[in-house]
Coordinates of C-alpha atoms and ligand atoms in Angstrom, one line a residue:
X1 CA 0.0 0.0 0.0
X2 CA 1.2 3.4 -0.7
X3 CA 2.0 5.2 2.5
X4 CA 1.1 8.7 1.6
X5 CA 0.0 10.4 4.8
X6 CA -2.5 13.2 4.6
X7 CA -0.8 16.6 5.0
X8 CA -1.1 17.8 8.6
X9 CA -3.4 20.8 9.1
X10 CA -1.4 23.9 9.1
X11 CA -3.2 26.6 11.2
X12 CA -0.8 29.3 10.2
X13 CA -1.3 28.7 6.5
X14 CA -5.1 28.4 7.1
X15 CA -5.1 31.8 8.8
X16 CA -3.1 33.4 5.9
X17 CA -5.6 32.0 3.4
X18 CA -8.7 33.0 5.4
X19 CA -7.3 36.4 5.9
X20 CA -6.4 37.0 2.3
X21 CA -9.7 35.6 1.0
X22 CA -11.8 37.7 3.5
X23 CA -9.8 40.8 2.5
X24 CA -10.5 40.2 -1.2
X25 CA -14.2 39.4 -0.6
X26 CA -14.6 42.6 1.4
X27 CA -12.8 44.7 -1.3
X28 CA -15.0 43.1 -4.0
X29 CA -18.1 43.9 -2.0
X30 CA -17.0 47.5 -1.3
X31 CA -16.2 48.1 -5.0
X32 CA -19.5 46.6 -6.1
X33 CA -21.6 48.7 -3.7
X34 CA -19.7 51.8 -4.6
X35 CA -20.3 51.2 -8.3
X36 CA -24.0 50.7 -7.7
X37 CA -24.2 54.0 -5.7
X38 CA -22.3 56.0 -8.3
X39 CA -24.5 54.6 -11.1
X40 CA -27.7 55.1 -9.3
X41 CA -27.0 58.7 -8.3
X42 CA -25.8 59.5 -11.8
X43 CA -28.9 58.1 -13.4
X44 CA -31.1 60.3 -11.2
X45 CA -29.0 63.4 -11.6
X46 CA -30.9 65.0 -14.5
X47 CA -34.0 66.0 -12.5
X48 CA -35.2 66.6 -9.0
X49 CA -37.4 63.8 -7.7
X50 CA -41.1 64.7 -8.1
X51 CA -41.8 64.8 -4.4
X52 CA -39.1 67.5 -3.8
X53 CA -39.6 69.5 -7.0
X54 CA -41.0 72.4 -5.0
X55 CA -38.5 72.4 -2.2
X56 CA -35.2 71.7 -3.9
X57 CA -33.5 73.5 -6.8
X58 CA -32.0 71.5 -9.7
X59 CA -28.6 73.1 -8.9
X60 CA -28.8 71.9 -5.3
X61 CA -29.9 68.4 -6.4
X62 CA -27.0 68.2 -8.9
X63 CA -24.5 69.5 -6.3
X64 CA -25.6 66.7 -3.9
X65 CA -25.2 64.1 -6.7
X66 CA -21.7 65.3 -7.6
X67 CA -20.6 65.5 -4.0
X68 CA -21.9 62.0 -3.3
X69 CA -20.2 60.5 -6.3
X70 CA -16.9 62.3 -5.5
X71 CA -17.0 61.1 -1.9
X72 CA -17.7 57.5 -2.9
X73 CA -14.9 57.5 -5.5
X74 CA -12.5 59.0 -2.9
X75 CA -13.7 56.3 -0.4
X76 CA -12.6 53.7 -2.9
X77 CA -9.1 55.3 -3.1
X78 CA -9.0 55.2 0.7
X79 CA -10.0 51.6 0.7
X80 CA -7.3 50.7 -1.7
X81 CA -4.6 52.5 0.3
X82 CA -5.9 50.9 3.5
X83 CA -5.7 47.4 2.0
X84 CA -2.2 48.0 0.7
X85 CA -1.1 49.3 4.1
X86 CA -2.7 46.3 5.8
X87 CA -0.9 43.9 3.5
X88 CA 2.3 45.9 4.0
X89 CA 2.1 45.6 7.7
X90 CA 1.1 41.9 7.8
X91 CA 1.9 39.5 5.0
X92 CA 4.6 41.7 3.4
X93 CA 6.4 41.9 6.7
X94 CA 6.2 45.6 7.8
X95 CA 5.2 44.9 11.4
X96 CA 7.7 42.1 11.7
X97 CA 10.6 44.3 10.4
X98 CA 9.6 47.2 12.8
X99 CA 9.3 44.8 15.7
X100 CA 12.7 43.1 15.1
X101 CA 14.4 46.5 14.6
X102 CA 13.0 47.8 17.9
X103 CA 13.9 44.5 19.7
X104 CA 17.5 44.8 18.5
X105 CA 17.6 48.4 19.7
X106 CA 15.6 48.4 22.9
X107 CA 15.4 44.7 24.0
X108 CA 12.1 43.1 25.0
X109 CA 10.5 45.3 27.6
X110 CA 7.8 47.8 28.0
X111 CA 9.8 50.6 26.2
X112 CA 10.1 48.4 23.2
X113 CA 6.4 47.6 23.2
X114 CA 5.4 51.3 23.5
X115 CA 7.9 52.2 20.8
X116 CA 6.3 49.5 18.5
X117 CA 2.8 51.0 19.0
X118 CA 4.1 54.5 18.6
X119 CA 6.0 53.6 15.4
X120 CA 3.0 51.9 14.0
X121 CA 0.6 54.8 14.7
X122 CA 3.2 57.3 13.4
X123 CA 3.9 55.5 10.1
X124 CA 0.2 54.8 9.5
X125 CA -0.7 58.4 10.2
X126 CA 2.0 59.8 7.9
X127 CA 0.8 57.6 5.0
X128 CA -2.8 58.7 5.5
X129 CA -1.9 62.4 5.9
X130 CA -2.0 63.2 2.1
X131 CA -5.5 61.6 1.9
X132 CA -6.8 63.8 4.7
X133 CA -5.3 66.9 3.2
X134 CA -6.8 66.0 -0.2
X135 CA -10.2 65.5 1.3
X136 CA -10.2 68.8 3.2
X137 CA -8.5 71.1 0.8
X138 CA -9.6 69.6 -2.5
X139 CA -12.9 67.8 -2.1
X140 CA -14.5 69.9 0.7
X141 CA -13.0 73.0 -0.9
X142 CA -14.5 72.3 -4.3
X143 CA -18.0 72.0 -2.9
X144 CA -17.7 75.1 -0.7
X145 CA -17.6 73.3 2.6
X146 CA -14.1 73.8 3.8
X147 CA -13.5 76.8 5.9
X148 CA -10.1 75.7 7.3
X149 CA -6.8 77.4 6.6
X150 CA -3.6 75.3 6.3
X151 CA -2.5 77.0 9.5
X152 CA -5.6 75.9 11.4
X153 CA -5.3 72.4 10.0
X154 CA -1.7 72.1 11.1
X155 CA -2.7 73.5 14.5
X156 CA -5.4 70.8 14.8
X157 CA -2.9 68.1 13.8
X158 CA -0.5 69.1 16.5
X159 CA -3.2 69.4 19.1
X160 CA -4.9 66.1 18.3
X161 CA -1.6 64.3 18.2
X162 CA -0.7 65.7 21.7
X163 CA -4.2 65.0 22.9
X164 CA -4.1 61.4 21.5
X165 CA -0.8 60.9 23.4
X166 CA -2.1 62.3 26.7
X167 CA -5.3 60.3 26.5
X168 CA -4.0 57.2 24.9
X169 CA -0.7 56.6 26.7
X170 CA -2.1 55.8 30.2
X171 CA -4.6 53.2 28.9
X172 CA -2.1 51.6 26.5
X173 CA 0.5 51.2 29.3
X174 CA -2.2 49.9 31.7
X175 CA -3.4 47.3 29.1
X176 CA 0.1 46.2 28.2
X177 CA 0.9 45.8 31.9
X178 CA -2.2 43.8 32.6
X179 CA -1.5 41.5 29.6
X180 CA 1.9 40.7 31.1
X181 CA 1.0 40.7 34.8
X182 CA -2.6 39.5 35.2
X183 CA -2.3 35.9 34.0
X184 CA -4.7 34.2 31.6
X185 CA -7.7 36.3 32.6
X186 CA -5.9 39.5 31.7
X187 CA -8.5 40.3 29.1
X188 CA -11.3 40.7 31.6
X189 CA -9.2 43.2 33.6
X190 CA -8.1 45.0 30.4
X191 CA -11.7 45.2 29.2
X192 CA -12.9 46.6 32.5
X193 CA -10.1 49.1 32.6
X194 CA -10.9 50.2 29.0
X195 CA -14.7 50.6 29.8
X196 CA -14.0 52.6 32.9
X197 CA -11.5 54.8 31.1
X198 CA -13.7 55.4 28.1
X199 CA -16.6 56.5 30.4
X200 CA -14.1 58.8 32.2
X201 CA -12.9 60.3 28.9
X202 CA -16.5 60.9 27.8
X203 CA -17.3 62.5 31.0
X204 CA -14.4 65.0 30.9
X205 CA -14.6 65.6 27.1
X206 CA -16.9 68.6 27.1
X207 CA -14.8 70.4 29.7
X208 CA -11.2 69.2 29.1
X209 CA -11.0 68.0 25.5
X210 CA -13.4 69.8 23.2
X211 CA -12.5 73.4 24.3
X212 CA -9.0 72.8 22.9
X213 CA -10.4 72.6 19.4
X214 CA -13.5 74.8 19.5
X215 CA -15.0 77.8 21.3
X216 CA -18.1 77.1 23.3
X217 CA -20.2 80.1 24.2
X218 CA -23.5 80.0 26.1
X219 CA -26.5 80.4 23.9
X220 CA -27.3 84.2 23.9
X221 CA -30.6 84.3 22.1
X222 CA -33.0 84.6 25.0
X223 CA -36.2 83.8 23.0
X224 CA -34.7 80.6 21.6
X225 CA -33.3 79.8 25.0
X226 CA -36.7 80.0 26.7
X227 CA -38.3 77.9 23.9
X228 CA -35.6 75.2 24.2
X229 CA -35.6 75.2 28.0
X230 CA -39.4 74.7 27.9
X231 CA -39.1 71.9 25.5
X232 CA -36.4 70.2 27.6
X233 CA -38.6 70.5 30.8
X234 CA -41.5 69.1 28.9
X235 CA -39.4 66.1 27.9
X236 CA -37.9 65.7 31.4
X237 CA -34.3 66.4 30.3
X238 CA -31.8 68.3 32.3
X239 CA -28.6 69.6 30.9
X240 CA -25.9 71.8 32.4
X241 CA -26.2 74.3 29.7
X242 CA -26.9 75.3 26.1
X243 CA -23.8 76.1 24.1
X244 CA -23.0 77.4 20.6
X245 CA -19.9 75.9 19.0
X246 CA -17.9 77.8 16.4
X247 CA -18.2 75.0 13.9
X248 CA -18.0 77.5 11.0
X249 CA -14.3 77.9 11.7
X250 CA -13.7 74.6 10.0
X251 CA -16.6 73.6 7.9
X252 CA -20.0 74.7 6.6
X253 CA -21.6 71.5 7.6
X254 CA -24.2 72.0 10.3
X255 CA -25.1 69.9 13.4
X256 CA -26.4 69.7 16.9
X257 CA -25.5 67.2 19.6
X258 CA -25.5 66.3 23.2
X259 CA -22.2 65.7 24.9
X260 CA -20.9 64.3 28.1
X261 CA -23.1 62.7 30.6
X262 CA -24.0 62.8 34.3
X263 CA -23.0 66.2 35.7
X264 CA -21.3 67.3 32.5
X265 CA -24.2 66.9 30.1
X266 CA -24.7 69.8 27.7
X267 CA -26.5 70.6 24.5
X268 CA -24.3 72.0 21.7
X269 CA -25.5 73.8 18.6
X270 CA -23.1 74.5 15.7
X271 CA -23.2 78.2 14.9
X272 CA -23.8 77.1 11.3
X273 CA -27.1 75.4 12.4
X274 CA -28.3 78.6 14.2
X275 CA -27.7 80.6 11.0
X276 CA -29.7 78.2 8.9
X277 CA -32.8 77.2 10.9
X278 CA -35.7 79.2 12.3
X279 CA -36.5 78.9 16.0
X280 CA -39.3 76.4 15.5
X281 CA -37.0 74.3 13.2
X282 CA -34.3 74.4 15.9
X283 CA -36.9 73.2 18.4
X284 CA -37.8 70.3 16.2
X285 CA -34.1 69.3 15.7
X286 CA -33.5 69.4 19.4
X287 CA -36.7 67.4 20.0
X288 CA -35.2 64.8 17.7
X289 CA -32.0 64.7 19.7
X290 CA -34.1 64.4 22.9
X291 CA -35.8 61.4 21.2
X292 CA -32.4 59.7 21.1
X293 CA -32.1 60.4 24.8
X294 CA -35.7 59.3 25.7
X295 CA -35.2 56.0 23.9
X296 CA -31.8 55.4 25.6
X297 CA -30.1 55.1 22.2
X298 CA -26.8 56.4 23.5
X299 CA -26.8 53.8 26.3
X300 CA -27.8 51.1 23.9
X301 CA -25.0 52.0 21.5
X302 CA -22.5 52.0 24.4
X303 CA -23.8 48.6 25.6
X304 CA -23.4 47.1 22.2
X305 CA -19.9 48.5 21.6
X306 CA -18.8 47.4 25.1
X307 CA -20.2 43.9 24.5
X308 CA -18.4 43.7 21.2
X309 CA -15.2 44.8 22.7
X310 CA -15.6 42.2 25.5
X311 CA -16.0 39.5 22.9
X312 CA -12.9 40.9 21.1
X313 CA -10.8 40.9 24.2
X314 CA -11.8 37.3 25.0
X315 CA -10.8 36.3 21.5
X316 CA -7.5 38.1 21.7
X317 CA -6.9 36.5 25.1
X318 CA -6.9 33.2 23.3
X319 CA -5.3 34.2 20.0
X320 CA -2.3 35.9 21.7
X321 CA -1.2 32.5 23.0
X322 CA -1.3 30.8 19.5
X323 CA 1.9 30.9 17.5
X324 CA 0.0 30.6 14.3
X325 CA -1.9 33.9 15.0
X326 CA 1.5 35.7 14.5
X327 CA 3.1 33.5 11.8
X328 CA -0.1 33.3 9.8
X329 CA -0.1 37.1 9.6
X330 CA 3.5 37.5 8.6
X331 CA 5.0 38.1 12.1
X332 CA 7.5 36.1 14.1
X333 CA 6.5 36.0 17.8
X334 CA 9.1 35.6 20.6
X335 CA 10.7 32.2 20.9
X336 CA 8.6 31.3 23.9
X337 CA 5.5 30.8 21.8
X338 CA 7.3 29.0 19.0
X339 CA 9.3 26.6 21.2
X340 CA 7.2 26.0 24.3
X341 CA 10.0 23.9 25.9
X342 CA 12.2 27.0 26.4
X343 CA 12.2 28.2 29.9
X344 CA 10.2 31.3 30.8
X345 CA 13.3 33.4 31.4
X346 CA 13.8 33.6 27.7
X347 CA 10.3 34.8 27.1
X348 CA 9.7 38.2 25.7
X349 CA 6.3 39.7 25.6
X350 CA 4.3 39.6 22.4
X351 CA 1.6 41.8 23.8
X352 CA 2.0 44.9 21.8
X353 CA 2.4 42.8 18.7
X354 CA -0.8 40.8 19.5
X355 CA -2.8 44.0 20.1
X356 CA -1.6 45.6 16.8
X357 CA -2.2 42.5 14.7
X358 CA -5.7 42.2 16.2
X359 CA -6.6 45.8 15.6
X360 CA -5.4 45.5 12.0
X361 CA -7.2 42.3 11.2
X362 CA -10.5 42.6 13.0
X363 CA -12.0 45.2 10.7
X364 CA -11.6 42.9 7.7
X365 CA -14.0 40.5 9.4
X366 CA -16.3 43.0 11.2
X367 CA -16.9 44.8 8.0
X368 CA -19.5 42.2 7.2
X369 CA -21.7 43.2 10.2
X370 CA -21.9 46.8 9.0
X371 CA -25.4 46.4 7.6
X372 CA -26.7 45.2 11.0
X373 CA -25.2 48.3 12.8
X374 CA -26.5 50.6 10.1
X375 CA -30.0 49.1 10.3
X376 CA -30.1 49.6 14.0
X377 CA -28.9 53.2 13.7
X378 CA -31.5 54.0 11.0
X379 CA -34.1 52.5 13.3
X380 CA -33.0 54.8 16.0
X381 CA -33.3 57.8 13.7
X382 CA -36.9 56.9 12.9
X383 CA -37.7 56.6 16.6
X384 CA -36.2 59.9 17.3
X385 CA -38.1 61.5 14.4
X386 CA -41.4 60.1 15.7
X387 CA -40.6 61.4 19.2
X388 CA -39.8 64.9 17.7
X389 CA -43.1 64.8 15.8
X390 CA -44.9 64.3 19.1
X391 CA -43.0 67.0 21.1
X392 CA -42.6 69.6 18.4
X393 CA -44.1 70.1 14.9
X394 CA -43.6 67.4 12.3
X395 CA -43.6 70.1 9.5
X396 CA -40.9 72.0 11.3
X397 CA -38.8 68.9 11.5
X398 CA -39.3 68.0 7.9
X399 CA -38.3 71.6 6.8
X400 CA -35.3 71.4 9.0
X401 CA -34.3 68.0 7.7
X402 CA -34.6 69.2 4.1
X403 CA -32.4 72.2 4.8
X404 CA -29.8 70.1 6.6
X405 CA -29.8 67.4 3.8
X406 CA -29.5 70.2 1.2
X407 CA -26.8 72.1 3.1
X408 CA -24.8 68.9 3.6
X409 CA -25.4 68.0 0.0
X410 CA -26.8 64.6 0.9
X411 CA -28.3 63.0 -2.2
X412 CA -32.1 62.4 -2.3
X413 CA -31.5 59.5 -4.7
X414 CA -29.1 57.0 -3.2
X415 CA -28.9 53.3 -4.2
X416 CA -31.2 51.4 -1.9
X417 CA -28.7 48.6 -1.3
X418 CA -25.9 51.0 -0.6
X419 CA -28.2 52.7 1.9
X420 CA -29.1 49.3 3.5
X421 CA -25.4 48.6 3.9
X422 CA -23.8 51.8 5.0
X423 CA -26.3 54.6 5.8
X424 CA -26.5 55.4 9.6
X425 CA -29.3 57.9 8.8
X426 CA -32.2 57.1 6.4
X427 CA -32.3 59.2 3.2
X428 CA -34.6 62.3 3.5
X429 CA -37.3 60.8 1.4
X430 CA -37.8 57.8 3.8
X431 CA -37.7 60.1 6.9
X432 CA -40.4 62.4 5.4
X433 CA -42.5 59.4 4.4
X434 CA -42.4 58.0 7.9
X435 CA -43.6 61.4 9.2
X436 CA -46.4 61.2 6.7
X437 CA -45.2 64.2 4.8
X438 CA -43.9 62.8 1.5
Ligands
ZN1 ZN1 -30.6 61.4 15.1

């Protein structure tokens, strides 16, 4: 008999193949969806949809079409760059090279691990910088949205880098330390620390982070203030203040939001929004935001994202111990994992490596649950709209929505499948239809 034994299962090779196949599948899906969206928007560019013929000019409709198409095409470029970068870090050996170089220089301790993470963030940031510049100073500029000067942009870059270091460093050090010191259940501790830290950062954000980037002035318009305060009392909502943010320094896009929680909760209006909406429309927009609060959407979203991150940490807790997790993604882990017989004194931590690989690879797989998250988000928008229609005037809300969609150049004729996959907010036509107004 011919003694040909079946080839042994090679988990490292299997991971490489699954990773590459999933990456390709995701790219194909993204490209297909983008093509559909571009085609659909272009096909409906010639005339304003009948339902909006009286409210939207042809010029505004075509601007929205062109802006949408431009952004989708740019998104594809970003996707391509992202995929190339991902392959560069993993299978083409970028992360391994950086890791080996830093090991040779710093040895295998905490400084090396921090340097690895810092180097990774820095290199990725530098490669993506031209894309951000192009988006702001070419695309947003062309459509009249950009209000930033290069000086302001550079100032933001310096500030957000420093802020990222101040906020990110403590939690990264803590997680790396827990990975090394807390034994096999490190991931529960790390997750708990991350949750607590995220809540803390959200709590201090309105007071200690956001003022570095924008000016917040108390809302001065007394009539509007009375109106809004009455609405908030009616809805049983207490906030620490009403603020106007100088959003117009950077962009013509308009928005309103709640920020912080507990004792730091506040309502923030972009100055661009105040300039565009009437008082009753402002009231309707705020009632919509209060609807999110009433339906506990923010809490639900937090709960979902914390649950997903718990599952992620649990998975990483296991993966970080598997040699194939590293080798299958183009990285050589420390000898301890490859040769378990070696004694522990020769072990060097793979923790930063494991974290980075995990963060790189997870989005490839989690991309496929995007439609679920988008669906839930659109559901929340409908619920908030319904609440606003009860607490304020549905016609005011619809007028405000149309102004906002027009000002943000959101197309009224997106591809339905593209909407189902990506849109966090339903298209204007669907929202007005739900309000019984279209
Ligand atoms: Zn909303």
